[in-house]
Amino acid sequence: MKKIILLALSLALLVTQSVQAAEADATKKPDAAAEQKWTYKTPKLDRAKLEALLAKPSQLLIIDVRRPDEISKIGGFPVYLSIQSKDIENSLKYIPKDRKIVTVSNHAHRAGIAADLLASKGFKVVGAVGSQNYEEEGGVINKIEIPPPKAAASSTDTPKAEVSTTQPKI
């Protein structure tokens, strides 16, 4: 009898733990960027591949396709050409064709779209990278420090114009 009760309690505990684990998995939000499959012709670069390219800066052009507010909030690479993804096709004449190109976005998906477009137009695209993915892999992203707003000048801080009372010599 004791064995049956012990077996029933063990079974109940096991079922409870399984149900709790299933509920935890169901409530966990999946990471949209991680779930999205890479469907682009351009290869997605990891940190090691990007750093190998960054070692030869005279041969490389980084095109960041993010909005300026994303770059200032998240950070970016030290030197890049900023062309938002919606403007790539209209900016082709400004992009040099003599360099290897890496496109950048937050998780590389917009970068993949832009890279495929550039490759189809004859540019030497070597890959796409996500700046946040690069940072998660241990890479260093340059953060843009936004200075605090200047305090409003009070009336006592305003310099007053000085009036000369001397007569000019003639």
GROMACS .gro file of C-alpha atoms in nm:
model
  170
    1MET     CA    1   0.000   0.000   0.000
    2LYS     CA    2   0.281   0.240   0.091
    3LYS     CA    3   0.447   0.164  -0.242
    4ILE     CA    4   0.130   0.252  -0.432
    5ILE     CA    5   0.090   0.583  -0.246
    6LEU     CA    6   0.457   0.666  -0.298
    7LEU     CA    7   0.428   0.580  -0.667
    8ALA     CA    8   0.113   0.796  -0.703
    9LEU     CA    9   0.278   1.092  -0.529
   10SER     CA   10   0.587   1.058  -0.750
   11LEU     CA   11   0.371   1.044  -1.059
   12ALA     CA   12   0.171   1.350  -0.946
   13LEU     CA   13   0.492   1.544  -0.881
   14LEU     CA   14   0.630   1.449  -1.223
   15VAL     CA   15   0.309   1.554  -1.398
   16THR     CA   16   0.302   1.886  -1.209
   17GLN     CA   17   0.660   1.963  -1.306
   18SER     CA   18   0.593   1.877  -1.670
   19VAL     CA   19   0.284   2.100  -1.679
   20GLN     CA   20   0.474   2.390  -1.519
   21ALA     CA   21   0.759   2.353  -1.771
   22ALA     CA   22   0.512   2.348  -2.061
   23GLU     CA   23   0.337   2.660  -1.929
   24ALA     CA   24   0.671   2.839  -1.892
   25ASP     CA   25   0.762   2.752  -2.251
   26ALA     CA   26   0.422   2.870  -2.375
   27THR     CA   27   0.447   3.208  -2.203
   28LYS     CA   28   0.807   3.270  -2.309
   29LYS     CA   29   0.816   3.519  -2.597
   30PRO     CA   30   1.019   3.393  -2.889
   31ASP     CA   31   1.290   3.625  -3.018
   32ALA     CA   32   1.156   3.737  -3.356
   33ALA     CA   33   1.501   3.801  -3.500
   34ALA     CA   34   1.630   3.462  -3.389
   35GLU     CA   35   1.329   3.284  -3.536
   36GLN     CA   36   1.349   3.454  -3.873
   37LYS     CA   37   1.540   3.232  -4.117
   38TRP     CA   38   1.821   3.367  -4.333
   39THR     CA   39   1.676   3.367  -4.685
   40TYR     CA   40   1.919   3.600  -4.861
   41LYS     CA   41   2.183   3.517  -5.123
   42THR     CA   42   2.436   3.733  -4.940
   43PRO     CA   43   2.612   3.550  -4.655
   44LYS     CA   44   2.544   3.661  -4.298
   45LEU     CA   45   2.877   3.745  -4.135
   46ASP     CA   46   2.971   3.650  -3.783
   47ARG     CA   47   3.216   3.844  -3.568
   48ALA     CA   48   3.528   3.658  -3.684
   49LYS     CA   49   3.450   3.705  -4.054
   50LEU     CA   50   3.368   4.074  -4.010
   51GLU     CA   51   3.682   4.143  -3.808
   52ALA     CA   52   3.893   3.979  -4.080
   53LEU     CA   53   3.740   4.222  -4.330
   54LEU     CA   54   3.779   4.520  -4.093
   55ALA     CA   55   4.152   4.443  -4.075
   56LYS     CA   56   4.183   4.575  -4.433
   57PRO     CA   57   3.986   4.903  -4.418
   58SER     CA   58   4.119   5.040  -4.748
   59GLN     CA   59   3.943   4.754  -4.930
   60LEU     CA   60   3.613   4.773  -4.741
   61LEU     CA   61   3.302   4.989  -4.741
   62ILE     CA   62   3.046   4.949  -4.464
   63ILE     CA   63   2.696   5.065  -4.556
   64ASP     CA   64   2.468   5.104  -4.256
   65VAL     CA   65   2.104   5.086  -4.367
   66ARG     CA   66   1.951   5.176  -4.030
   67ARG     CA   67   1.771   5.498  -3.944
   68PRO     CA   68   1.983   5.764  -3.767
   69ASP     CA   69   1.787   5.720  -3.442
   70GLU     CA   70   1.875   5.348  -3.440
   71ILE     CA   71   2.243   5.421  -3.491
   72SER     CA   72   2.249   5.681  -3.214
   73LYS     CA   73   2.056   5.456  -2.973
   74ILE     CA   74   2.234   5.125  -3.041
   75GLY     CA   75   2.571   5.235  -3.177
   76GLY     CA   76   2.761   5.145  -3.489
   77PHE     CA   77   3.093   5.084  -3.653
   78PRO     CA   78   3.361   5.355  -3.655
   79VAL     CA   79   3.338   5.445  -4.024
   80TYR     CA   80   3.041   5.378  -4.248
   81LEU     CA   81   2.828   5.518  -4.525
   82SER     CA   82   2.477   5.578  -4.394
   83ILE     CA   83   2.206   5.508  -4.649
   84GLN     CA   84   1.869   5.402  -4.515
   85SER     CA   85   1.738   5.081  -4.667
   86LYS     CA   86   1.451   5.260  -4.843
   87ASP     CA   87   1.702   5.489  -5.018
   88ILE     CA   88   1.954   5.230  -5.143
   89GLU     CA   89   1.823   5.205  -5.498
   90ASN     CA   90   1.820   5.585  -5.542
   91SER     CA   91   2.176   5.616  -5.404
   92LEU     CA   92   2.360   5.365  -5.623
   93LYS     CA   93   2.557   5.635  -5.805
   94TYR     CA   94   2.716   5.744  -5.473
   95ILE     CA   95   2.840   5.397  -5.378
   96PRO     CA   96   3.191   5.309  -5.500
   97LYS     CA   97   3.220   4.985  -5.697
   98ASP     CA   98   3.591   4.932  -5.629
   99ARG     CA   99   3.554   4.810  -5.269
  100LYS     CA  100   3.414   4.509  -5.091
  101ILE     CA  101   3.083   4.600  -4.930
  102VAL     CA  102   2.934   4.489  -4.599
  103THR     CA  103   2.583   4.604  -4.518
  104VAL     CA  104   2.472   4.660  -4.157
  105SER     CA  105   2.139   4.666  -3.976
  106ASN     CA  106   2.038   4.569  -3.622
  107HIS     CA  107   1.994   4.194  -3.682
  108ALA     CA  108   2.114   4.179  -4.046
  109HIS     CA  109   1.778   4.125  -4.215
  110ARG     CA  110   1.746   4.472  -4.369
  111ALA     CA  111   2.118   4.445  -4.440
  112GLY     CA  112   2.055   4.116  -4.624
  113ILE     CA  113   1.787   4.277  -4.842
  114ALA     CA  114   2.013   4.574  -4.922
  115ALA     CA  115   2.311   4.348  -4.987
  116ASP     CA  116   2.116   4.133  -5.234
  117LEU     CA  117   2.000   4.446  -5.416
  118LEU     CA  118   2.355   4.583  -5.436
  119ALA     CA  119   2.491   4.250  -5.558
  120SER     CA  120   2.225   4.238  -5.829
  121LYS     CA  121   2.347   4.581  -5.947
  122GLY     CA  122   2.709   4.466  -5.983
  123PHE     CA  123   2.858   4.570  -5.647
  124LYS     CA  124   3.114   4.350  -5.470
  125VAL     CA  125   2.905   4.257  -5.166
  126VAL     CA  126   3.083   4.021  -4.928
  127GLY     CA  127   2.823   3.998  -4.653
  128ALA     CA  128   2.564   4.142  -4.420
  129VAL     CA  129   2.593   4.180  -4.044
  130GLY     CA  130   2.371   4.274  -3.754
  131SER     CA  131   2.533   4.525  -3.521
  132GLN     CA  132   2.349   4.380  -3.222
  133ASN     CA  133   2.447   4.025  -3.322
  134TYR     CA  134   2.809   4.138  -3.356
  135GLU     CA  135   2.798   4.293  -3.010
  136GLU     CA  136   2.634   3.981  -2.859
  137GLU     CA  137   2.926   3.779  -3.001
  138GLY     CA  138   3.172   4.003  -2.812
  139GLY     CA  139   3.241   4.264  -3.078
  140VAL     CA  140   3.276   4.629  -2.978
  141ILE     CA  141   3.027   4.878  -3.117
  142ASN     CA  142   3.092   5.252  -3.093
  143LYS     CA  143   2.826   5.414  -2.880
  144ILE     CA  144   2.732   5.770  -2.958
  145GLU     CA  145   2.719   5.984  -2.647
  146ILE     CA  146   2.450   6.244  -2.678
  147PRO     CA  147   2.550   6.550  -2.474
  148PRO     CA  148   2.301   6.675  -2.218
  149PRO     CA  149   2.107   6.983  -2.320
  150LYS     CA  150   2.266   7.311  -2.222
  151ALA     CA  151   2.102   7.495  -1.936
  152ALA     CA  152   1.903   7.799  -2.040
  153ALA     CA  153   2.095   8.120  -1.981
  154SER     CA  154   1.949   8.343  -1.712
  155SER     CA  155   1.925   8.718  -1.748
  156THR     CA  156   2.223   8.762  -1.513
  157ASP     CA  157   2.441   8.541  -1.733
  158THR     CA  158   2.375   8.744  -2.046
  159PRO     CA  159   2.670   8.969  -2.129
  160LYS     CA  160   2.574   9.332  -2.147
  161ALA     CA  161   2.697   9.557  -2.422
  162GLU     CA  162   2.941   9.818  -2.300
  163VAL     CA  163   2.896  10.175  -2.419
  164SER     CA  164   3.205  10.388  -2.459
  165THR     CA  165   3.176  10.743  -2.325
  166THR     CA  166   3.500  10.869  -2.468
  167GLN     CA  167   3.499  11.086  -2.776
  168PRO     CA  168   3.699  10.967  -3.074
  169LYS     CA  169   4.008  11.178  -3.151
  170ILE     CA  170   3.993  11.370  -3.476
   0.00000   0.00000   0.00000
